Amino acid sequence: MKNKATGHPGPRALSVLSNGEVLLYGVIGDDWDGLDSATVIRDIDALGEIPELHIRINSPGGFIYEGLAIYNYLVAHSAKVIVHIDSLAASMASVIAMAGDQIIMPPNASMMIHNPWDVAFGEADDFRKKADNLDRLKDQIVGIYAARTGQDATRLSELMDVETWMTAQEAVADGFADEIAEADTASAMQRFDLSLFNNVPETVSGAVM
């Protein structure tokens, strides 16, 4: 769930509006775009008491710990959290989406779940420690998916193992989303580099660099 983007969609991919709309359009944890957890949380906190937060996601994923911080913050927030998958919620972005009290996808949006990734260097013990940590992180993420979808942890783990891409219809059927919205609510797919993923559907890969 590392940085998979080759460019920035604008001077700042995070946008928090006074009406409670939050745009997460880019790589989760990218401080260049304001998508690091500290900035996201600070900007939402600045809204004060608000009845609803509308989290709009178009992201290929990002950094695990940054995403977990955003997820946990949204789960604990007093507002009703409504998540809109405007185009893509892949990898860590799909974990953040699970914070929604309601998750909405237009029919042409996509969601993807897979095992956490990392890089390592050093001696054998360093690689063992890194692998053990990835196993722990996967267990935590499986727990998040299981709590939101009601699915069995073993099946979720298997879906992550094979890098599973879901249409809106499939996401709703498996409990990863609650509702299919009108197609015209979806934004254009940003130019994310998805080349490090293995099973990108043609309907998605054809829309990116």
Short mmCIF file of C-alpha atoms in Angstrom, two decimals:
data_model
loop_
_atom_site.label_atom_id
_atom_site.label_comp_id
_atom_site.label_asym_id
_atom_site.label_seq_id
_atom_site.Cartn_x
_atom_site.Cartn_y
_atom_site.Cartn_z
CA MET A 1 0.00 0.00 0.00
CA LYS A 2 2.87 2.28 -0.78
CA ASN A 3 2.81 5.41 -2.92
CA LYS A 4 1.77 4.38 -6.43
CA ALA A 5 1.28 7.83 -7.98
CA THR A 6 3.72 9.41 -10.35
CA GLY A 7 2.32 12.91 -10.25
CA HIS A 8 0.13 15.27 -8.29
CA PRO A 9 -3.44 16.07 -9.36
CA GLY A 10 -3.08 19.69 -8.27
CA PRO A 11 -1.40 21.94 -5.77
CA ARG A 12 -3.34 20.26 -2.96
CA ALA A 13 -5.39 17.10 -3.33
CA LEU A 14 -7.08 17.51 0.04
CA SER A 15 -10.05 19.86 0.12
CA VAL A 16 -12.20 20.33 3.23
CA LEU A 17 -15.27 22.49 2.67
CA SER A 18 -17.28 24.31 5.31
CA ASN A 19 -20.32 22.13 4.59
CA GLY A 20 -18.43 19.03 5.75
CA GLU A 21 -17.37 17.73 2.35
CA VAL A 22 -13.87 16.25 2.39
CA LEU A 23 -12.07 15.34 -0.84
CA LEU A 24 -9.37 12.67 -0.56
CA TYR A 25 -8.15 12.74 -4.15
CA GLY A 26 -4.66 11.32 -4.32
CA VAL A 27 -2.17 9.18 -2.44
CA ILE A 28 -3.02 8.71 1.22
CA GLY A 29 -0.23 10.05 3.40
CA ASP A 30 1.24 12.34 0.74
CA ASP A 31 2.04 15.56 2.62
CA TRP A 32 2.78 17.35 -0.66
CA ASP A 33 -0.92 17.16 -1.42
CA GLY A 34 -2.06 17.64 2.17
CA LEU A 35 -3.22 14.03 2.38
CA ASP A 36 -1.08 13.17 5.41
CA SER A 37 -3.11 12.24 8.46
CA ALA A 38 -2.05 15.31 10.48
CA THR A 39 -3.34 17.70 7.81
CA VAL A 40 -6.56 15.77 7.13
CA ILE A 41 -7.42 15.58 10.82
CA ARG A 42 -6.48 19.20 11.51
CA ASP A 43 -8.61 20.51 8.64
CA ILE A 44 -11.64 18.44 9.63
CA ASP A 45 -11.25 19.49 13.26
CA ALA A 46 -11.33 23.11 12.12
CA LEU A 47 -14.94 22.58 11.02
CA GLY A 48 -16.00 22.24 14.65
CA GLU A 49 -19.24 20.48 15.50
CA ILE A 50 -20.92 19.30 12.32
CA PRO A 51 -23.76 16.79 11.84
CA GLU A 52 -22.38 15.05 8.74
CA LEU A 53 -19.06 14.49 7.05
CA HIS A 54 -19.10 13.56 3.37
CA ILE A 55 -15.79 11.86 2.57
CA ARG A 56 -15.24 11.73 -1.17
CA ILE A 57 -12.53 9.28 -2.26
CA ASN A 58 -10.57 8.89 -5.48
CA SER A 59 -7.30 7.25 -4.48
CA PRO A 60 -4.98 4.38 -5.41
CA GLY A 61 -4.06 3.88 -1.76
CA GLY A 62 -1.03 5.01 0.16
CA PHE A 63 0.77 4.62 3.45
CA ILE A 64 -0.70 2.17 5.95
CA TYR A 65 -0.16 4.01 9.22
CA GLU A 66 -1.34 7.30 7.75
CA GLY A 67 -4.48 5.60 6.49
CA LEU A 68 -5.13 3.89 9.80
CA ALA A 69 -4.86 7.22 11.61
CA ILE A 70 -7.46 8.76 9.28
CA TYR A 71 -9.71 5.70 9.56
CA ASN A 72 -9.62 5.68 13.37
CA TYR A 73 -10.26 9.42 13.51
CA LEU A 74 -13.33 9.14 11.29
CA VAL A 75 -14.70 6.17 13.25
CA ALA A 76 -14.44 8.18 16.48
CA HIS A 77 -15.89 11.37 15.00
CA SER A 78 -19.25 12.49 16.37
CA ALA A 79 -20.63 13.32 12.92
CA LYS A 80 -22.37 10.84 10.67
CA VAL A 81 -19.71 9.80 8.17
CA ILE A 82 -20.95 9.28 4.61
CA VAL A 83 -18.31 7.94 2.22
CA HIS A 84 -18.63 8.49 -1.53
CA ILE A 85 -16.33 6.42 -3.76
CA ASP A 86 -16.22 8.94 -6.59
CA SER A 87 -14.05 6.80 -8.83
CA LEU A 88 -11.45 4.57 -7.14
CA ALA A 89 -10.88 3.36 -3.58
CA ALA A 90 -7.93 1.00 -3.82
CA SER A 91 -5.66 -0.46 -1.19
CA MET A 92 -5.45 1.81 1.89
CA ALA A 93 -8.18 4.05 0.51
CA SER A 94 -10.59 1.11 0.75
CA VAL A 95 -9.70 0.79 4.45
CA ILE A 96 -10.52 4.46 5.06
CA ALA A 97 -13.82 3.93 3.25
CA MET A 98 -14.81 1.37 5.88
CA ALA A 99 -15.12 4.24 8.40
CA GLY A 100 -18.34 5.29 6.70
CA ASP A 101 -21.67 4.90 8.45
CA GLN A 102 -22.89 4.84 4.86
CA ILE A 103 -20.78 3.97 1.81
CA ILE A 104 -22.01 5.01 -1.62
CA MET A 105 -20.55 4.06 -5.02
CA PRO A 106 -21.72 5.02 -8.50
CA PRO A 107 -21.94 2.02 -10.86
CA ASN A 108 -18.73 2.98 -12.68
CA ALA A 109 -16.56 3.23 -9.55
CA SER A 110 -14.11 0.56 -8.33
CA MET A 111 -12.76 -0.74 -5.04
CA MET A 112 -9.70 -2.93 -4.50
CA ILE A 113 -8.32 -4.84 -1.52
CA HIS A 114 -4.94 -6.60 -1.29
CA ASN A 115 -2.20 -7.55 1.14
CA PRO A 116 -0.06 -4.79 2.64
CA TRP A 117 3.30 -4.13 1.01
CA ASP A 118 6.58 -2.72 2.23
CA VAL A 119 10.25 -2.60 1.31
CA ALA A 120 13.09 -3.92 3.43
CA PHE A 121 16.87 -4.07 3.51
CA GLY A 122 19.38 -5.59 5.87
CA GLU A 123 20.13 -9.07 7.14
CA ALA A 124 17.80 -12.05 7.44
CA ASP A 125 16.45 -11.04 10.85
CA ASP A 126 15.47 -7.63 9.45
CA PHE A 127 13.40 -9.32 6.74
CA ARG A 128 11.76 -11.65 9.27
CA LYS A 129 10.78 -8.70 11.45
CA LYS A 130 9.38 -6.86 8.45
CA ALA A 131 7.37 -9.92 7.38
CA ASP A 132 6.01 -10.38 10.91
CA ASN A 133 4.95 -6.74 10.99
CA LEU A 134 3.18 -7.08 7.64
CA ASP A 135 1.31 -10.10 9.00
CA ARG A 136 0.19 -8.06 12.00
CA LEU A 137 -0.94 -5.20 9.78
CA LYS A 138 -2.85 -7.59 7.55
CA ASP A 139 -4.67 -9.01 10.59
CA GLN A 140 -5.65 -5.50 11.63
CA ILE A 141 -6.93 -4.65 8.16
CA VAL A 142 -8.84 -7.92 7.89
CA GLY A 143 -10.47 -7.02 11.20
CA ILE A 144 -11.56 -3.65 9.82
CA TYR A 145 -13.06 -5.23 6.70
CA ALA A 146 -14.75 -7.96 8.75
CA ALA A 147 -16.31 -5.49 11.18
CA ARG A 148 -17.79 -3.43 8.34
CA THR A 149 -18.82 -6.20 5.94
CA GLY A 150 -19.76 -9.00 8.34
CA GLN A 151 -17.72 -11.41 6.26
CA ASP A 152 -15.57 -14.23 7.57
CA ALA A 153 -11.94 -13.26 8.20
CA THR A 154 -10.63 -16.29 6.31
CA ARG A 155 -12.50 -15.36 3.14
CA LEU A 156 -11.40 -11.74 3.43
CA SER A 157 -7.80 -12.84 3.81
CA GLU A 158 -8.11 -14.94 0.66
CA LEU A 159 -9.58 -12.00 -1.26
CA MET A 160 -6.63 -9.88 -0.18
CA ASP A 161 -4.17 -12.61 -1.18
CA VAL A 162 -5.29 -12.50 -4.80
CA GLU A 163 -5.75 -8.69 -5.05
CA THR A 164 -9.51 -8.41 -5.52
CA TRP A 165 -11.04 -5.62 -7.61
CA MET A 166 -14.75 -4.95 -7.17
CA THR A 167 -17.35 -3.11 -9.16
CA ALA A 168 -19.92 -1.13 -7.24
CA GLN A 169 -22.38 -3.99 -7.60
CA GLU A 170 -19.86 -6.51 -6.24
CA ALA A 171 -18.88 -4.20 -3.39
CA VAL A 172 -22.50 -3.83 -2.31
CA ALA A 173 -23.11 -7.57 -2.59
CA ASP A 174 -20.13 -8.30 -0.32
CA GLY A 175 -20.87 -5.57 2.20
CA PHE A 176 -18.04 -3.20 1.22
CA ALA A 177 -20.60 -0.58 0.19
CA ASP A 178 -24.22 0.08 1.00
CA GLU A 179 -25.69 1.86 -1.98
CA ILE A 180 -25.20 2.40 -5.70
CA ALA A 181 -25.57 6.06 -6.64
CA GLU A 182 -26.33 7.65 -9.96
CA ALA A 183 -23.43 7.39 -12.39
CA ASP A 184 -23.14 11.13 -12.89
CA THR A 185 -21.85 11.54 -9.31
CA ALA A 186 -18.55 9.87 -10.27
CA SER A 187 -15.53 12.03 -10.99
CA ALA A 188 -13.12 11.38 -13.82
CA MET A 189 -10.40 8.88 -12.98
CA GLN A 190 -7.20 10.68 -12.12
CA ARG A 191 -3.96 9.60 -13.75
CA PHE A 192 -2.76 7.18 -11.14
CA ASP A 193 0.01 4.75 -11.97
CA LEU A 194 -1.46 1.34 -11.13
CA SER A 195 1.32 -0.65 -12.77
CA LEU A 196 2.50 -2.23 -9.50
CA PHE A 197 -0.87 -3.90 -8.98
CA ASN A 198 -1.39 -7.31 -10.56
CA ASN A 199 -5.05 -7.65 -11.50
CA VAL A 200 -6.18 -4.20 -12.63
CA PRO A 201 -9.36 -4.64 -14.72
CA GLU A 202 -9.31 -3.26 -18.26
CA THR A 203 -12.16 -0.93 -17.35
CA VAL A 204 -9.86 0.69 -14.80
CA SER A 205 -6.46 0.37 -16.47
CA GLY A 206 -7.78 1.93 -19.65
CA ALA A 207 -8.55 5.12 -17.77
CA VAL A 208 -5.09 5.69 -16.32
CA MET A 209 -1.56 6.41 -17.49
#
